[in-house]
Coordinates of C-alpha atoms in Angstrom, one line a residue:
X1 CA 1.2 -22.9 6.0
X2 CA -0.5 -19.6 6.7
X3 CA -2.3 -16.8 4.9
X4 CA -2.1 -13.1 6.1
X5 CA -5.9 -12.8 5.6
X6 CA -6.7 -10.6 8.6
X7 CA -4.3 -7.7 7.9
X8 CA -3.8 -8.2 4.2
X9 CA -5.9 -8.8 1.1
X10 CA -4.8 -10.2 -2.3
X11 CA -4.4 -8.2 -5.5
X12 CA -5.5 -9.0 -9.0
X13 CA -3.1 -9.0 -12.0
X14 CA -4.1 -6.4 -14.7
X15 CA -5.1 -9.3 -17.0
X16 CA -7.6 -10.6 -14.4
X17 CA -6.2 -14.1 -14.8
X18 CA -4.0 -14.2 -11.7
X19 CA -4.1 -13.1 -8.1
X20 CA -1.3 -12.5 -5.6
X21 CA -1.5 -12.7 -1.8
X22 CA 0.9 -12.8 1.1
X23 CA 1.6 -16.1 2.9
X24 CA 4.0 -17.8 5.3
X25 CA 5.8 -21.0 4.3
X26 CA 8.2 -22.8 6.7
X27 CA 8.2 -19.7 8.9
X28 CA 9.2 -17.3 6.1
X29 CA 7.1 -14.8 4.2
X30 CA 6.4 -15.2 0.6
X31 CA 4.2 -14.0 -2.3
X32 CA 2.0 -16.6 -3.9
X33 CA 0.7 -16.2 -7.4
X34 CA -2.5 -18.1 -8.3
X35 CA -3.6 -19.0 -11.8
X36 CA -7.3 -18.5 -11.5
X37 CA -8.3 -20.3 -14.7
X38 CA -6.2 -23.4 -13.8
X39 CA -7.0 -23.1 -10.1
X40 CA -3.3 -23.8 -9.2
X41 CA -0.3 -22.1 -7.7
X42 CA 1.7 -20.6 -10.5
X43 CA 4.6 -19.3 -8.5
X44 CA 5.8 -19.0 -4.9
X45 CA 8.3 -16.2 -4.2
X46 CA 10.0 -16.5 -0.8
X47 CA 11.9 -13.7 0.9
X48 CA 14.6 -14.9 3.3
X49 CA 15.6 -11.4 4.4
X50 CA 12.1 -10.2 5.4
X51 CA 10.0 -11.0 8.5
X52 CA 6.5 -10.4 7.2
X53 CA 4.7 -9.3 4.1
X54 CA 1.3 -7.5 3.8
X55 CA -0.7 -5.5 1.4
X56 CA 0.6 -6.7 -2.0
X57 CA -0.3 -4.5 -5.0
X58 CA 0.1 -5.5 -8.6
X59 CA 1.3 -2.7 -10.9
X60 CA -1.1 -1.9 -13.8
X61 CA 1.6 -2.7 -16.4
X62 CA 1.8 -6.2 -14.8
X63 CA 5.6 -6.1 -14.3
X64 CA 5.9 -5.6 -10.6
X65 CA 4.3 -6.2 -7.2
X66 CA 4.6 -3.6 -4.4
X67 CA 4.1 -4.6 -0.8
X68 CA 4.8 -3.6 2.8
X69 CA 7.4 -5.7 4.5
X70 CA 9.0 -5.7 7.9
X71 CA 12.6 -6.2 8.8
X72 CA 13.6 -6.2 12.4
X73 CA 10.2 -4.9 13.4
X74 CA 10.3 -1.9 11.1
X75 CA 8.0 -1.7 8.1
X76 CA 9.1 -0.4 4.7
X77 CA 7.9 -0.5 1.1
X78 CA 9.3 -3.0 -1.4
X79 CA 8.8 -3.7 -5.1
X80 CA 9.4 -7.1 -6.6
X81 CA 10.1 -7.1 -10.3
X82 CA 8.7 -10.3 -11.8
X83 CA 10.9 -10.6 -14.9
X84 CA 14.2 -9.9 -13.3
X85 CA 13.2 -11.5 -10.0
X86 CA 14.9 -8.6 -8.2
X87 CA 13.6 -7.0 -4.9
X88 CA 13.8 -3.2 -4.7
X89 CA 13.6 -1.5 -1.3
X90 CA 11.8 1.8 -1.7
X91 CA 12.0 3.0 1.9
X92 CA 14.5 2.2 4.6
X93 CA 13.9 4.2 7.8
X94 CA 12.2 3.8 11.2
X95 CA 8.8 5.1 10.0
X96 CA 5.8 2.9 9.2
X97 CA 4.9 2.5 5.6
X98 CA 1.7 0.6 4.6
X99 CA -0.9 -0.1 2.0
X100 CA 0.9 0.8 -1.3
X101 CA -1.3 1.5 -4.3
X102 CA 0.0 2.0 -7.9
X103 CA -0.9 4.9 -10.1
X104 CA -2.5 3.8 -13.4
X105 CA 0.7 4.6 -15.3
X106 CA 2.7 2.4 -12.9
X107 CA 5.1 5.2 -12.2
X108 CA 4.0 6.3 -8.7
X109 CA 2.9 4.6 -5.5
X110 CA 0.6 6.2 -2.9
X111 CA 0.9 4.8 0.6
X112 CA 0.1 5.2 4.3
X113 CA 2.9 6.5 6.6
X114 CA 3.5 8.2 9.9
X115 CA 6.7 9.9 8.7
X116 CA 5.1 13.3 8.6
X117 CA 3.7 13.1 12.1
X118 CA 5.9 10.9 14.3
X119 CA 8.8 12.4 16.2
X120 CA 11.6 9.9 16.7
X121 CA 13.6 12.1 19.2
X122 CA 11.0 11.6 21.9
X123 CA 9.1 8.6 20.3
X124 CA 6.0 10.7 19.9
X125 CA 3.8 8.6 17.7
X126 CA 1.7 10.5 15.1
X127 CA -1.2 9.7 12.9
X128 CA -1.2 8.0 9.6
X129 CA -1.0 10.3 6.6
X130 CA -0.5 9.8 2.8
X131 CA 2.8 9.8 1.0
X132 CA 3.7 9.5 -2.7
X133 CA 6.7 7.6 -3.9
X134 CA 8.4 7.5 -7.3
X135 CA 8.5 3.8 -8.2
X136 CA 11.9 4.0 -9.9
X137 CA 13.8 6.4 -7.7
X138 CA 12.1 6.0 -4.4
X139 CA 11.8 9.8 -4.0
X140 CA 8.9 10.5 -1.6
X141 CA 6.6 13.6 -1.2
X142 CA 3.9 14.3 1.2
X143 CA 0.3 14.5 0.1
X144 CA -2.2 16.8 1.9
X145 CA -3.7 14.7 4.7
X146 CA -5.8 15.5 7.7
X147 CA -3.5 16.3 10.6
X148 CA -5.8 14.7 13.2
X149 CA -7.2 11.2 12.9
X150 CA -6.0 8.5 10.4
X151 CA -5.7 8.7 6.6
X152 CA -5.7 5.1 5.2
X153 CA -6.6 2.8 2.3
X154 CA -5.6 5.0 -0.6
X155 CA -6.8 4.0 -4.1
X156 CA -6.3 5.7 -7.5
X157 CA -9.0 6.6 -9.8
X158 CA -8.7 4.9 -13.3
X159 CA -7.7 8.2 -14.9
X160 CA -5.0 9.0 -12.3
X161 CA -6.5 12.4 -11.5
X162 CA -7.8 11.5 -8.0
X163 CA -6.8 9.5 -5.0
X164 CA -9.6 8.1 -2.7
X165 CA -8.9 7.4 0.9
X166 CA -10.6 6.8 4.3
X167 CA -10.2 9.3 7.2
X168 CA -11.7 9.6 10.6
X169 CA -10.4 13.1 11.3
X170 CA -13.9 14.2 12.4
X171 CA -14.5 11.2 14.6
X172 CA -16.2 9.0 12.0
X173 CA -14.5 7.1 9.1
X174 CA -15.6 8.4 5.7
X175 CA -14.3 8.3 2.1
X176 CA -12.5 11.4 0.8
X177 CA -11.2 12.3 -2.6
X178 CA -7.9 14.0 -3.2
X179 CA -7.6 15.9 -6.5
X180 CA -4.0 15.5 -7.8
X181 CA -4.0 18.6 -9.9
X182 CA -5.6 21.1 -7.4
X183 CA -4.5 19.3 -4.2
X184 CA -8.0 19.8 -2.8
X185 CA -9.8 17.2 -0.6
X186 CA -13.5 16.5 -0.9
X187 CA -15.7 14.4 1.4
X188 CA -17.5 11.7 -0.6
X189 CA -19.5 9.8 2.1
X190 CA -21.3 11.0 5.3
X191 CA -22.2 7.8 7.2
X192 CA -23.5 7.6 10.8
X193 CA -21.6 4.4 11.4
X194 CA -18.6 5.2 9.3
X195 CA -16.7 3.1 6.7
X196 CA -15.1 0.2 8.5
X197 CA -13.4 -3.2 8.1
X198 CA -12.3 -6.1 10.2
X199 CA -9.3 -4.3 11.6
X200 CA -8.5 -0.7 12.5
X201 CA -6.7 -0.2 9.1

């Protein structure tokens, strides 16, 4: 009955034959898998325990789909395993977790979070930074992010050695590269108008 097209894009399967996107059916969120060749819905996966779903990301090994879901107004990271049809909750806390992106080996997920800048005691909201989660254990570590401004839209390089993201820490949104081995950040673009989309994220 509805597509989450403003805040959420779809994601291709590794084989390039299917695409997944977030939708709403009968008031409940679901993932919809489309067979591109046949131009038909291959599978609908409803989630009765979730309120919304955005930012689905298909793992490179084709076995799982990660996404950001809300429960009771709080957003967390989830992974749906296609073969077992089981839903795994990677995070379960008051912090915001958005925009998951799989590493090429399907073992790690980089994502956007405010867990390293928001203070819950006085409800002081911080900026979005980058976190890295182990896809099997859910163990999370912080990635070097700019402490002012937002750090969003992380994407892995095909060799898994770099993570690209958008930051407006200097007042204008530009693309940056994070080197996984050296933990160094390098500015890639320098645009007068900045890198932007329809929404703030």
